[in-house]
Coordinates of C-alpha atoms in Angstrom, one line a residue:
Chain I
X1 CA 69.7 2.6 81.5
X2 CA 68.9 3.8 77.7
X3 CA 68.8 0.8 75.2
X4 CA 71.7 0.3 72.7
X5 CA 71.8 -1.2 69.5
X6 CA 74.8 -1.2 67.5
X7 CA 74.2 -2.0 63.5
X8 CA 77.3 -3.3 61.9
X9 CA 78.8 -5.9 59.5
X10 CA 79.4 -9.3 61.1
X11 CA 82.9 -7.9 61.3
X12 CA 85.2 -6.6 63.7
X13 CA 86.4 -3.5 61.7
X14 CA 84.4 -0.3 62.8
X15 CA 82.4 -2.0 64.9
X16 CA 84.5 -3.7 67.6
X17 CA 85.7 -1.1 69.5
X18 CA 81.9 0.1 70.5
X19 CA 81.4 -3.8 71.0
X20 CA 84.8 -3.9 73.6
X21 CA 83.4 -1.2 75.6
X22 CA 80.0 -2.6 76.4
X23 CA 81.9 -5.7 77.3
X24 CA 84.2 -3.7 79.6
X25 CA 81.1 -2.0 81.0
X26 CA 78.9 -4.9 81.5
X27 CA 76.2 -2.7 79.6
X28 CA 73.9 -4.7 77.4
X29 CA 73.2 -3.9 73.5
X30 CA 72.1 -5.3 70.6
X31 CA 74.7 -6.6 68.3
X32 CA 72.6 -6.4 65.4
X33 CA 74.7 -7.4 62.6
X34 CA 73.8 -6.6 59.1
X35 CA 74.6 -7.9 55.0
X36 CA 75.4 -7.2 51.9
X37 CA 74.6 -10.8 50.7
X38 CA 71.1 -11.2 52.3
X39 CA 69.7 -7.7 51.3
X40 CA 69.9 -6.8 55.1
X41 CA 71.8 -4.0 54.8
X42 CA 70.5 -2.6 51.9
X43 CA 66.7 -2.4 53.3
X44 CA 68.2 -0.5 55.9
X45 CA 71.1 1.9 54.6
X46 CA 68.4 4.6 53.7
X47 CA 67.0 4.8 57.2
X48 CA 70.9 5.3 58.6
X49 CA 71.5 9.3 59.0
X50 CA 74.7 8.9 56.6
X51 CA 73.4 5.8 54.2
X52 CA 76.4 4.0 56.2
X53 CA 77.4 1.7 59.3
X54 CA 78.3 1.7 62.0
X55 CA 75.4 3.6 64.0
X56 CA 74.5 3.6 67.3
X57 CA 70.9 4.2 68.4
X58 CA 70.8 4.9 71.9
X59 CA 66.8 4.9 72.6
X60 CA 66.6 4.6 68.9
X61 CA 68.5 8.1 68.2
X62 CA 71.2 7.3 65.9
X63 CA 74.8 8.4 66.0
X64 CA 76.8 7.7 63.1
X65 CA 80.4 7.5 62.5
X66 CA 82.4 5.0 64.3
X67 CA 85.2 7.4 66.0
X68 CA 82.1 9.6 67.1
X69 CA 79.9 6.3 68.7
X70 CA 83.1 4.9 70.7
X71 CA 84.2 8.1 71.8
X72 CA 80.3 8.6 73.3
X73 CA 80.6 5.2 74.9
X74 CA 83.9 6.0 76.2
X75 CA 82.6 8.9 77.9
X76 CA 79.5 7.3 79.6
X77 CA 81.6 4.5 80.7
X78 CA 84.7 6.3 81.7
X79 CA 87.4 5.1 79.0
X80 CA 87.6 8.5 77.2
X81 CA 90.6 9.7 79.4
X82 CA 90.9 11.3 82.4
X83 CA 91.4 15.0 81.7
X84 CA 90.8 17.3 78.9
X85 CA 94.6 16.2 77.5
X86 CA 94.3 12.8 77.7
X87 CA 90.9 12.4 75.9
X88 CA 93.0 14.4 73.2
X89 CA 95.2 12.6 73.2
X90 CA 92.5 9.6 72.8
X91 CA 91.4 11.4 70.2
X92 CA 94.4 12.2 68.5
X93 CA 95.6 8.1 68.6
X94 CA 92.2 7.1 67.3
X95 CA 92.5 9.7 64.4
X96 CA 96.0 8.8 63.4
X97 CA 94.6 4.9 62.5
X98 CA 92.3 6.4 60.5
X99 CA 94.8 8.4 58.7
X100 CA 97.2 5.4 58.1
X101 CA 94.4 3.5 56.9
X102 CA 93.3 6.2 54.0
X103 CA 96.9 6.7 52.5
X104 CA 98.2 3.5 53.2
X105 CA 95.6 0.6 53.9
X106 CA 93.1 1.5 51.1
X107 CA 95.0 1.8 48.4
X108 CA 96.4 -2.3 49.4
X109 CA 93.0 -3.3 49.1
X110 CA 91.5 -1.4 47.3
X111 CA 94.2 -2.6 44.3
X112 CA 93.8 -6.0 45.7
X113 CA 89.9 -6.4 45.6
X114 CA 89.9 -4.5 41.6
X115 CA 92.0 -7.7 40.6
X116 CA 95.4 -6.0 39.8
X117 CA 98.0 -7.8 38.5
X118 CA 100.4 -9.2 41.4
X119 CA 103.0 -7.1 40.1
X120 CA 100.9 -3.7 40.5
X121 CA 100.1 -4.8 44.1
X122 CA 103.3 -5.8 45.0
X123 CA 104.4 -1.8 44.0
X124 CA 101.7 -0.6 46.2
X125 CA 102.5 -2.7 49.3
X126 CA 106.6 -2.0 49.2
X127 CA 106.1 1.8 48.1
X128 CA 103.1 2.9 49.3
X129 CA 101.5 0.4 52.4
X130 CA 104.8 -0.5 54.2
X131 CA 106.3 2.9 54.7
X132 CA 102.3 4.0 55.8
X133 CA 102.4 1.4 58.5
X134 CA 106.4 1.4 59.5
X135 CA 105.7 5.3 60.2
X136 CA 102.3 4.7 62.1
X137 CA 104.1 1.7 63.8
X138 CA 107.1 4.1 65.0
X139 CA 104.1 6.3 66.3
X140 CA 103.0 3.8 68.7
X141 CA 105.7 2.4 69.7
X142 CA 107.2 6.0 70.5
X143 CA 104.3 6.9 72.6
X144 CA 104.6 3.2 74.2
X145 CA 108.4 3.4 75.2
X146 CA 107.3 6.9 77.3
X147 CA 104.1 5.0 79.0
X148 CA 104.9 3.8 82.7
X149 CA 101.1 2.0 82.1
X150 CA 101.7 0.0 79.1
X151 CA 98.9 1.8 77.5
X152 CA 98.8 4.6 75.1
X153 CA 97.3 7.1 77.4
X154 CA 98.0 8.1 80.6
X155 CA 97.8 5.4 83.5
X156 CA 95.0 3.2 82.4
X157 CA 92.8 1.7 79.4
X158 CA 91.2 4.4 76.9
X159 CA 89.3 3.4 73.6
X160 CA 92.3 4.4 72.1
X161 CA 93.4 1.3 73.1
X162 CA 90.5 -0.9 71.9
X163 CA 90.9 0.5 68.7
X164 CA 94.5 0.1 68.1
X165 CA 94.8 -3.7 69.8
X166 CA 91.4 -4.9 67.1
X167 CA 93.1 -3.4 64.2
X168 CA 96.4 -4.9 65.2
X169 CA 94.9 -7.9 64.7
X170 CA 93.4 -6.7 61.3
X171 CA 96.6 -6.6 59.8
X172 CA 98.2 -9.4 61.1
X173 CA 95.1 -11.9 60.3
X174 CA 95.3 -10.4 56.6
X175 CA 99.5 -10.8 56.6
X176 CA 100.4 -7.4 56.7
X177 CA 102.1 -7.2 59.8
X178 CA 103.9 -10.2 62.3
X179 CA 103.2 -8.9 66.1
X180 CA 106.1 -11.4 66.5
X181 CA 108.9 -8.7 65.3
X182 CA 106.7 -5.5 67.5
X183 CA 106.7 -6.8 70.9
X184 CA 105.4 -3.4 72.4
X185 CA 102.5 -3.8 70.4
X186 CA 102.0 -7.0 70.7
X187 CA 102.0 -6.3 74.7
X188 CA 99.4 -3.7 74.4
X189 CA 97.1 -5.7 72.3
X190 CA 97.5 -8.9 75.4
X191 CA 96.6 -5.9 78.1
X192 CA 94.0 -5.3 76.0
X193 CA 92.5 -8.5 75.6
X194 CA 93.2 -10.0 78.8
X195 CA 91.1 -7.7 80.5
X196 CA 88.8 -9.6 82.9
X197 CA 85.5 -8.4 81.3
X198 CA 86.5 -8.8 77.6
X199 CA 88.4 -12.1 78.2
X200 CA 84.5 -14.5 77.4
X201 CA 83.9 -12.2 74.5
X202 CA 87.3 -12.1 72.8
X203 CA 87.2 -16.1 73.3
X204 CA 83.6 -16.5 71.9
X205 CA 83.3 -13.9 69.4
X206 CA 82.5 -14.1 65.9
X207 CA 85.9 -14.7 63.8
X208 CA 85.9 -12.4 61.1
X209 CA 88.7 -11.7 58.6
X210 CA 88.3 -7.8 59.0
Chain M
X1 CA 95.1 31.0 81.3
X2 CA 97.5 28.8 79.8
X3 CA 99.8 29.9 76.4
X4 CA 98.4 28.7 73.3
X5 CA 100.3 28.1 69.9
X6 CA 99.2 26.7 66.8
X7 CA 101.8 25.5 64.2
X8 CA 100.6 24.6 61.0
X9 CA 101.3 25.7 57.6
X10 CA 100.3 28.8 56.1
X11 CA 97.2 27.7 55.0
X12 CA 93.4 27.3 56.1
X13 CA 93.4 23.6 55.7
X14 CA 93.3 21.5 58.5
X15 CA 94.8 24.2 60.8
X16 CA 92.1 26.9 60.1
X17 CA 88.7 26.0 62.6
X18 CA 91.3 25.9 65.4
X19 CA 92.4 29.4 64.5
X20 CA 88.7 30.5 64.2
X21 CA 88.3 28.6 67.9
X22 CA 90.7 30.8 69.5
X23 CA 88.9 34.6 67.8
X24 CA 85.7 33.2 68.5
X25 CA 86.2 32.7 72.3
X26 CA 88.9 36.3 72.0
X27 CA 91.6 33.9 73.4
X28 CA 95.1 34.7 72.4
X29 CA 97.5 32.2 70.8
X30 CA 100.7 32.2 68.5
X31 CA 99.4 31.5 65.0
X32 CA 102.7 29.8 64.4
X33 CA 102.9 28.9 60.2
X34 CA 105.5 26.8 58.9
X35 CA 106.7 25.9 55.6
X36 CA 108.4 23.5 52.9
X37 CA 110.0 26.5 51.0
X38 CA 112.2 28.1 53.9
X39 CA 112.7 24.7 55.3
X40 CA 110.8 25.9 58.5
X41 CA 109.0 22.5 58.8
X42 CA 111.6 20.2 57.8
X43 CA 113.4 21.8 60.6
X44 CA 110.6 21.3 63.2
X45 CA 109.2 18.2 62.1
X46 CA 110.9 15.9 64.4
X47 CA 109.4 17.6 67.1
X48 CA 106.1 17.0 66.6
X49 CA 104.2 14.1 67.6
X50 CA 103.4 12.3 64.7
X51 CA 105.9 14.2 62.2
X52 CA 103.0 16.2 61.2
X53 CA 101.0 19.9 61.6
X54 CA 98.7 21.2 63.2
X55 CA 100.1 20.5 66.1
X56 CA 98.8 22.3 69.3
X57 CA 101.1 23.4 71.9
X58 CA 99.3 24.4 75.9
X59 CA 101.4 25.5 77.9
X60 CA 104.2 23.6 75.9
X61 CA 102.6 20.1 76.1
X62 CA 101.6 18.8 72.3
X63 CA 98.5 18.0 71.1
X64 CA 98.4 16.6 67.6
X65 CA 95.8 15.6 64.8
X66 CA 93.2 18.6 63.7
X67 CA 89.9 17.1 64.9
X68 CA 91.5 15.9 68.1
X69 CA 92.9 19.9 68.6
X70 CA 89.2 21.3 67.6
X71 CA 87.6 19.0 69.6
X72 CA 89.9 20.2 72.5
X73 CA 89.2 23.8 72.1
X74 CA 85.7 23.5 71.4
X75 CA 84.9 21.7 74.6
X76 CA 87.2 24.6 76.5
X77 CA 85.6 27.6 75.0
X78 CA 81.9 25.8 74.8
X79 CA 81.4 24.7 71.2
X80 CA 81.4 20.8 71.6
X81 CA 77.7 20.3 71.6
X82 CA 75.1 20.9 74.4
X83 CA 74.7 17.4 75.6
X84 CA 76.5 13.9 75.0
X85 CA 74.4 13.2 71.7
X86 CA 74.9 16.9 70.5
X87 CA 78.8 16.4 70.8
X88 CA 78.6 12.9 69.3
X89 CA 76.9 14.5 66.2
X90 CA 79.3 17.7 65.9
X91 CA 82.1 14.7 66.0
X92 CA 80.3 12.6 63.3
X93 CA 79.8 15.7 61.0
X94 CA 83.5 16.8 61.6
X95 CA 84.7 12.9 60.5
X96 CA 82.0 12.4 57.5
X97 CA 84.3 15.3 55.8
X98 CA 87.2 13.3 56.2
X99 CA 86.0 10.2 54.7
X100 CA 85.0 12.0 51.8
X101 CA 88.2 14.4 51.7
X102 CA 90.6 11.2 51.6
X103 CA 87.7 8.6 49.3
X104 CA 86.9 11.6 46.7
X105 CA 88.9 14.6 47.0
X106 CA 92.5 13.2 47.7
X107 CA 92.3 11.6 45.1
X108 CA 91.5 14.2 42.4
X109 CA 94.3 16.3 44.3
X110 CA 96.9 13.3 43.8
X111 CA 95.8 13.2 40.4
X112 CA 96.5 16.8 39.2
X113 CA 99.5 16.9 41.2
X114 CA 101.1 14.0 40.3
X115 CA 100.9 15.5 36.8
X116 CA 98.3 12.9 35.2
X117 CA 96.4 13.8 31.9
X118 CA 93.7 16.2 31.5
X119 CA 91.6 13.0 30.3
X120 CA 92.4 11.0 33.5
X121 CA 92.0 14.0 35.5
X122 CA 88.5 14.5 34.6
X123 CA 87.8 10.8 34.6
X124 CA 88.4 10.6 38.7
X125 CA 86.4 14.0 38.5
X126 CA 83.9 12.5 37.3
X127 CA 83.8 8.9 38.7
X128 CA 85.1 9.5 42.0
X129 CA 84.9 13.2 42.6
X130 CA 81.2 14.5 42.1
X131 CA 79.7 11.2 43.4
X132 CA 81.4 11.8 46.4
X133 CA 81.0 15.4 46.7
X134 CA 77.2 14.8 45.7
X135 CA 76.9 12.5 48.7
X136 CA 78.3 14.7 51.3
X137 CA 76.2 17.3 50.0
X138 CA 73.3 15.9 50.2
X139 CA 74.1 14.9 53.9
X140 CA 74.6 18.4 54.8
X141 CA 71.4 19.6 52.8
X142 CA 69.6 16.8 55.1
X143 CA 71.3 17.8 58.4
X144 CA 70.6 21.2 57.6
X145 CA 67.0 20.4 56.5
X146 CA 65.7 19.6 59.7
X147 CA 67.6 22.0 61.7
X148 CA 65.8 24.7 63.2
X149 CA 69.0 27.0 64.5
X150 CA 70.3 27.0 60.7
X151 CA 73.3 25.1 62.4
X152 CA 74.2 21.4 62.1
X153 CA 73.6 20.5 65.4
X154 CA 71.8 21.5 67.9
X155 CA 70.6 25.2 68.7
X156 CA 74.0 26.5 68.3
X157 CA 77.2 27.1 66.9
X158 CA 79.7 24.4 66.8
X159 CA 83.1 23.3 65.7
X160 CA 81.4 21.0 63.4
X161 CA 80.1 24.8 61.7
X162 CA 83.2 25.9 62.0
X163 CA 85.4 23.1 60.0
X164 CA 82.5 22.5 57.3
X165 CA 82.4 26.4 56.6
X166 CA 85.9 26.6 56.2
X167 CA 86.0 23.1 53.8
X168 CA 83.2 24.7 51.4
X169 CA 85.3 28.3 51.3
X170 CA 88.9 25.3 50.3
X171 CA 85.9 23.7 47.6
X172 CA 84.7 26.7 46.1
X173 CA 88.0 28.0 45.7
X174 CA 89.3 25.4 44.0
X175 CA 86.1 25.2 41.5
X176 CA 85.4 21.6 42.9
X177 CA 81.6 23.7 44.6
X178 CA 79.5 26.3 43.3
X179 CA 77.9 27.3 46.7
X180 CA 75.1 29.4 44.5
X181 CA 73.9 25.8 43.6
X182 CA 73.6 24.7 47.6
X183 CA 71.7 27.4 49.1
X184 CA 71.1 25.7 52.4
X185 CA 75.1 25.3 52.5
X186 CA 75.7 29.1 51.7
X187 CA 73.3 30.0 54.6
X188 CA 75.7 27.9 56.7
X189 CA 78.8 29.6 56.2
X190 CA 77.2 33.1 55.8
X191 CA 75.7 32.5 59.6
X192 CA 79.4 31.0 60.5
X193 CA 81.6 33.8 58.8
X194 CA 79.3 36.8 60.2
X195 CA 79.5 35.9 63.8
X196 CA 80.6 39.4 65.3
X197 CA 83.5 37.4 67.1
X198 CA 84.6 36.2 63.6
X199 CA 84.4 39.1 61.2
X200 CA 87.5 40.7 61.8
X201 CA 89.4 37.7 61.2
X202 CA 87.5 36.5 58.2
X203 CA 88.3 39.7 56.2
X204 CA 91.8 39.9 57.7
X205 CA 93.3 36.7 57.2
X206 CA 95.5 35.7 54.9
X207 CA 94.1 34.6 51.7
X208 CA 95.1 31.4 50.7
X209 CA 94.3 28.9 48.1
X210 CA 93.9 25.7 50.5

């Protein structure tokens, strides 16, 4: 078996997914985690093939790009769908996140983190981040009122799903959403992290705002 | 072989390394192109997936989101990469232009669309913009440094070639690239656009801004 190490944050955001599925493939890797506040990630960032994390080196290659590294882990381990549709579909799911959280997500923080007045944030969350995530919300709970599995593809767990159930619980650890008021969502997310192999880890794992 | 249609707008934009799939590998498809002036797409839209284009239609069943359709077609027609690593990278490539389309080109777009002044418009040229552009850049220029095939990955073409050719014709067009300044990135697209499966298309299609 090749070696893995995984360089991140110590934070859930890009990173988990990749984390989830070594977990639910009993493979081993390095969870190395790196820093702004230490220097850590600075020595580093030169030697990453995009000057950014997450990367992946599998035998010390690098992969950058986070949807890239859990897609290739998805594959090996056999949660990247099971036919040329469904990992499309995978894809597709993954992709639409990424999407909400550009014209939607960003702008919240990003208006949040430069210090804007609580007016000029309050504007950006009614107008601009709550209609992002009401559409994206609609989008999965569309595709999860057609799934006979209870996940988002096909009959059984994709990293689509690892992705969507970690940043559920993004938002609602930083207030932006209640699970309480989606219970389709909230059910995926429990499938998700009531799995037998990622049960330890989701109990013992670092608790991270993002 | 199953029916193909593509509906996007009548535009290159997201919809146009899909089309370029499809000549490429001389596989028919409906080059479906919708629009906001007829009301075309408004009629359509609740159709689709995720209420957006391109959407890709086999054999009826929907695919959505762009890099999810390419990747789709490229690992049908046999440009996906050569091994797992190879496709990880043409993935990574394909998703380091979308981080820097929605972190430094959106928002110049936003910015002269939403009617802002030519002082604040070359302020996020300037601050946001070039930086970013500079940075992508200069990830191409190092990708393309070490290549030996003149390609991004690997010793062939891939749809990662075919989506960052495409992005630098949308860059140059709009006078945000002067490709006579990126050598290295003019090779690129000259080696994509002159494929003899290509050529006809290239100098046939219709010629539009975005």
């Amino acid at each position: 078996m090749p070696s893995y190490k995984l360089t991140y944050f110590d934070a859930r955001g890009l990173g988990e997914a990749a984390r989830l599925l070594f977990h639910l493939a009993d493979v081993p890797f390095e969870d190395f985690r790196v820093s702004h506040d230490d220097g850590s990630w600075l020595k580093i960032k030169d030697s990453t093939p995009f000057g950014q994390t997450p990367v992946l080196y599998v035998d010390g290659q690098a992969i950058p790009q986070s949807a890239a590294i859990n897609r290739y882990l998805a594959k090996k381990f056999g949660y990247a769908g099971k036919t040329a549709e469904e990992q499309a579909w995978a894809d597709a799911i993954v992709d639409q996140f990424k999407d909400f959280f550009y014209v939607a997500m960003r702008p919240l923080i990003v208006a949040i983190r430069g210090g804007e007045s609580e007016e000029a944030i309050a504007k950006i969350r009614k107008e601009v981040f709550l209609p992002g995530r009401d559409t994206y919300f609609k989008i999965l709970n569309d595709i999860l009122e057609k799934s006979k599995s209870g996940f988002l593809v096909g009959d059984g767990l994709t990293y689509a799903d690892l992705s969507v159930a970690d940043n559920l619980t993004t938002l609602e650890k930083n207030g932006l959403a209640n699970l309480a008021e989606h219970p389709k969502l909230a059910a995926l997310r429990e499938k998700v992290y009531t799995q037998e192999k990622l049960k330890a880890w989701i109990a013992s794992r670092p608790d991270t705002q993002f």
